[in-house]
PDB file of C-alpha atoms in Angstrom:
ATOM      1  CA  MET C   1      11.999  46.035  15.886  1.00 58.00           C
ATOM      2  CA  THR C   2      10.830  44.857  19.293  1.00 59.00           C
ATOM      3  CA  VAL C   3       8.169  46.887  21.020  1.00 60.00           C
ATOM      4  CA  ARG C   4       8.407  46.625  24.761  1.00 63.00           C
ATOM      5  CA  PRO C   5       5.407  47.297  26.958  1.00 60.00           C
ATOM      6  CA  GLN C   6       5.583  50.540  28.835  1.00 65.00           C
ATOM      7  CA  VAL C   7       5.760  50.476  32.607  1.00 64.00           C
ATOM      8  CA  GLY C   8       2.280  49.837  33.942  1.00 65.00           C
ATOM      9  CA  ASP C   9       1.011  48.225  30.712  1.00 76.00           C
ATOM     10  CA  THR C  10      -0.452  44.777  31.115  1.00 80.00           C
ATOM     11  CA  PRO C  11       0.976  42.318  28.606  1.00 83.00           C
ATOM     12  CA  ARG C  12      -1.577  40.616  26.378  1.00 83.00           C
ATOM     13  CA  THR C  13      -2.359  37.008  27.015  1.00 85.00           C
ATOM     14  CA  CYS C  14      -4.589  34.573  25.235  1.00 86.00           C
ATOM     15  CA  ASP C  15      -7.738  33.271  26.876  1.00 88.00           C
ATOM     16  CA  GLY C  16      -7.079  29.782  28.249  1.00 89.00           C
ATOM     17  CA  GLY C  17     -10.679  28.718  27.661  1.00 90.00           C
ATOM     18  CA  VAL C  18     -10.559  29.749  24.010  1.00 89.00           C
ATOM     19  CA  ALA C  19      -7.241  27.916  23.624  1.00 90.00           C
ATOM     20  CA  ARG C  20      -8.743  24.705  25.106  1.00 90.00           C
ATOM     21  CA  ALA C  21     -11.881  25.020  22.968  1.00 89.00           C
ATOM     22  CA  PHE C  22      -9.904  25.364  19.749  1.00 88.00           C
ATOM     23  CA  ALA C  23      -7.529  22.561  20.733  1.00 89.00           C
ATOM     24  CA  PHE C  24     -10.648  20.380  20.979  1.00 90.00           C
ATOM     25  CA  LEU C  25     -12.593  21.779  18.004  1.00 88.00           C
ATOM     26  CA  GLY C  26      -9.432  21.939  15.918  1.00 88.00           C
ATOM     27  CA  LYS C  27      -9.250  18.156  15.876  1.00 90.00           C
ATOM     28  CA  ARG C  28     -10.707  17.040  12.619  1.00 90.00           C
ATOM     29  CA  TRP C  29     -14.196  15.581  12.918  1.00 95.00           C
ATOM     30  CA  ASN C  30     -15.018  16.624  16.526  1.00 95.00           C
ATOM     31  CA  GLY C  31     -17.195  19.582  15.587  1.00 94.00           C
ATOM     32  CA  MET C  32     -18.752  17.760  12.639  1.00 94.00           C
ATOM     33  CA  LEU C  33     -19.614  14.764  14.818  1.00 96.00           C
ATOM     34  CA  LEU C  34     -21.310  16.978  17.393  1.00 96.00           C
ATOM     35  CA  SER C  35     -23.190  18.795  14.652  1.00 95.00           C
ATOM     36  CA  THR C  36     -24.293  15.492  13.094  1.00 96.00           C
ATOM     37  CA  LEU C  37     -25.594  14.280  16.461  1.00 98.00           C
ATOM     38  CA  ALA C  38     -27.724  17.440  16.759  1.00 96.00           C
ATOM     39  CA  ASP C  39     -30.451  15.560  14.861  1.00 93.00           C
ATOM     40  CA  GLY C  40     -30.661  12.927  17.598  1.00 96.00           C
ATOM     41  CA  PRO C  41     -29.066   9.608  18.498  1.00 97.00           C
ATOM     42  CA  ALA C  42     -27.180   7.747  15.793  1.00 97.00           C
ATOM     43  CA  GLY C  43     -25.413   4.442  15.450  1.00 96.00           C
ATOM     44  CA  PHE C  44     -21.838   3.925  14.350  1.00 96.00           C
ATOM     45  CA  ALA C  45     -22.750   2.926  10.773  1.00 95.00           C
ATOM     46  CA  GLU C  46     -25.081   5.907  10.407  1.00 96.00           C
ATOM     47  CA  LEU C  47     -22.324   8.271  11.556  1.00 97.00           C
ATOM     48  CA  THR C  48     -19.889   6.666   9.125  1.00 96.00           C
ATOM     49  CA  ARG C  49     -22.335   7.307   6.263  1.00 95.00           C
ATOM     50  CA  ALA C  50     -23.041  10.870   7.447  1.00 96.00           C
ATOM     51  CA  LEU C  51     -19.334  11.794   7.464  1.00 96.00           C
ATOM     52  CA  PRO C  52     -17.803  10.672   4.167  1.00 93.00           C
ATOM     53  CA  GLY C  53     -14.056  10.378   4.422  1.00 93.00           C
ATOM     54  CA  ILE C  54     -13.841   9.446   8.109  1.00 95.00           C
ATOM     55  CA  SER C  55     -12.269   6.065   8.745  1.00 96.00           C
ATOM     56  CA  GLU C  56     -13.847   3.683  11.215  1.00 96.00           C
ATOM     57  CA  SER C  57     -10.786   3.827  13.479  1.00 97.00           C
ATOM     58  CA  VAL C  58     -10.818   7.644  13.582  1.00 97.00           C
ATOM     59  CA  LEU C  59     -14.580   7.657  14.188  1.00 97.00           C
ATOM     60  CA  SER C  60     -14.114   5.216  17.043  1.00 97.00           C
ATOM     61  CA  ASP C  61     -11.319   7.341  18.547  1.00 97.00           C
ATOM     62  CA  ARG C  62     -13.290  10.595  18.251  1.00 97.00           C
ATOM     63  CA  LEU C  63     -16.448   9.074  19.723  1.00 98.00           C
ATOM     64  CA  GLY C  64     -14.428   7.686  22.627  1.00 97.00           C
ATOM     65  CA  GLU C  65     -12.971  11.132  23.267  1.00 96.00           C
ATOM     66  CA  LEU C  66     -16.408  12.777  23.123  1.00 97.00           C
ATOM     67  CA  VAL C  67     -17.750  10.207  25.597  1.00 98.00           C
ATOM     68  CA  ARG C  68     -14.764  10.709  27.963  1.00 97.00           C
ATOM     69  CA  LEU C  69     -15.286  14.482  27.851  1.00 95.00           C
ATOM     70  CA  GLY C  70     -18.963  14.057  28.734  1.00 97.00           C
ATOM     71  CA  LEU C  71     -20.256  15.555  25.478  1.00 97.00           C
ATOM     72  CA  VAL C  72     -21.766  12.332  24.120  1.00 98.00           C
ATOM     73  CA  THR C  73     -23.305   9.267  25.742  1.00 98.00           C
ATOM     74  CA  ARG C  74     -22.822   5.751  24.423  1.00 98.00           C
ATOM     75  CA  THR C  75     -25.757   3.396  24.870  1.00 96.00           C
ATOM     76  CA  VAL C  76     -25.628  -0.335  24.150  1.00 95.00           C
ATOM     77  CA  ARG C  77     -28.967  -1.774  23.050  1.00 89.00           C
ATOM     78  CA  GLN C  78     -29.513  -5.437  23.833  1.00 89.00           C
ATOM     79  CA  GLY C  79     -30.278  -7.453  20.723  1.00 79.00           C
ATOM     80  CA  PRO C  80     -30.623  -9.292  18.772  1.00 86.00           C
ATOM     81  CA  PRO C  81     -28.974  -7.612  17.077  1.00 87.00           C
ATOM     82  CA  VAL C  82     -26.941  -5.773  19.678  1.00 87.00           C
ATOM     83  CA  GLY C  83     -26.522  -2.125  18.761  1.00 90.00           C
ATOM     84  CA  VAL C  84     -24.733   0.949  20.001  1.00 95.00           C
ATOM     85  CA  SER C  85     -26.011   4.493  19.704  1.00 97.00           C
ATOM     86  CA  TYR C  86     -24.443   7.836  20.479  1.00 98.00           C
ATOM     87  CA  GLU C  87     -26.306  10.911  21.689  1.00 98.00           C
ATOM     88  CA  LEU C  88     -25.375  14.415  22.781  1.00 98.00           C
ATOM     89  CA  THR C  89     -25.391  15.163  26.492  1.00 98.00           C
ATOM     90  CA  GLY C  90     -26.480  18.544  27.837  1.00 98.00           C
ATOM     91  CA  ALA C  91     -22.866  19.725  27.627  1.00 97.00           C
ATOM     92  CA  GLY C  92     -22.625  18.558  24.011  1.00 97.00           C
ATOM     93  CA  ALA C  93     -25.924  20.209  23.100  1.00 97.00           C
ATOM     94  CA  ALA C  94     -24.676  23.443  24.698  1.00 97.00           C
ATOM     95  CA  LEU C  95     -22.041  23.607  21.930  1.00 95.00           C
ATOM     96  CA  LEU C  96     -24.620  23.563  19.122  1.00 96.00           C
ATOM     97  CA  PRO C  97     -25.301  27.333  19.086  1.00 96.00           C
ATOM     98  CA  VAL C  98     -21.537  27.916  18.859  1.00 94.00           C
ATOM     99  CA  LEU C  99     -21.192  25.421  16.000  1.00 93.00           C
ATOM    100  CA  ASP C 100     -24.180  26.979  14.201  1.00 94.00           C
ATOM    101  CA  ALA C 101     -22.607  30.431  14.564  1.00 95.00           C
ATOM    102  CA  LEU C 102     -19.266  29.133  13.247  1.00 91.00           C
ATOM    103  CA  GLY C 103     -21.028  27.564  10.288  1.00 90.00           C
ATOM    104  CA  ARG C 104     -22.859  30.813   9.450  1.00 93.00           C
ATOM    105  CA  TRP C 105     -19.605  32.761   9.788  1.00 92.00           C
ATOM    106  CA  ALA C 106     -17.822  30.334   7.444  1.00 90.00           C
ATOM    107  CA  HIS C 107     -20.584  30.608   4.824  1.00 90.00           C
ATOM    108  CA  GLU C 108     -20.343  34.403   4.953  1.00 91.00           C
ATOM    109  CA  HIS C 109     -16.585  34.930   5.275  1.00 91.00           C
ATOM    110  CA  LEU C 110     -14.570  31.937   4.089  1.00 86.00           C
ATOM    111  CA  PRO C 111     -14.174  31.493   0.357  1.00 79.00           C
ATOM    112  CA  ALA C 112     -14.894  28.035  -0.988  1.00 76.00           C
ATOM    113  CA  GLU C 113     -11.277  27.329  -1.917  1.00 69.00           C
ATOM    114  CA  PRO C 114      -9.647  23.897  -1.801  1.00 63.00           C
ATOM    115  CA  GLU C 115      -8.114  24.444   1.656  1.00 59.00           C
ATOM    116  CA  THR C 116     -11.464  25.577   3.119  1.00 51.00           C
ATOM    117  CA  ALA C 117     -13.808  23.524   0.956  1.00 56.00           C
ATOM    118  CA  THR C 118     -16.695  21.648   2.505  1.00 58.00           C
ATOM    119  CA  PRO C 119     -16.014  17.909   2.742  1.00 59.00           C
ATOM    120  CA  PRO C 120     -18.127  15.830   0.311  1.00 57.00           C
ATOM    121  CA  GLY C 121     -21.499  14.896   1.768  1.00 56.00           C
ATOM    122  CA  CYS C 122     -21.728  17.880   4.103  1.00 57.00           C
TER     123      CYS C 122
END
């Protein structure tokens, strides 16, 4: 049965900002990378260890995306040895309260079942 809006009713639409946010946060690892960087700058190897299960190529791709979006800065340290570190920008740090709230919500409302289980090491 199709329910048609009555004359004068405004059809429902989704919020474009929410849609963009979940398109971004819905990509595996983006939110977890931002959350991991909340503790301060980290190098590539440190991020790899902090996120068990992420491949180096995916980590590289996600970090590149976060840098392009202006959420993370990439700093090359002159060596020897040469090093690279990643750090949240103001825009990236502005997401932390949202990520904290999502984490609290998940602990309270999502059962720890295989499809919603916490990745090892988190």
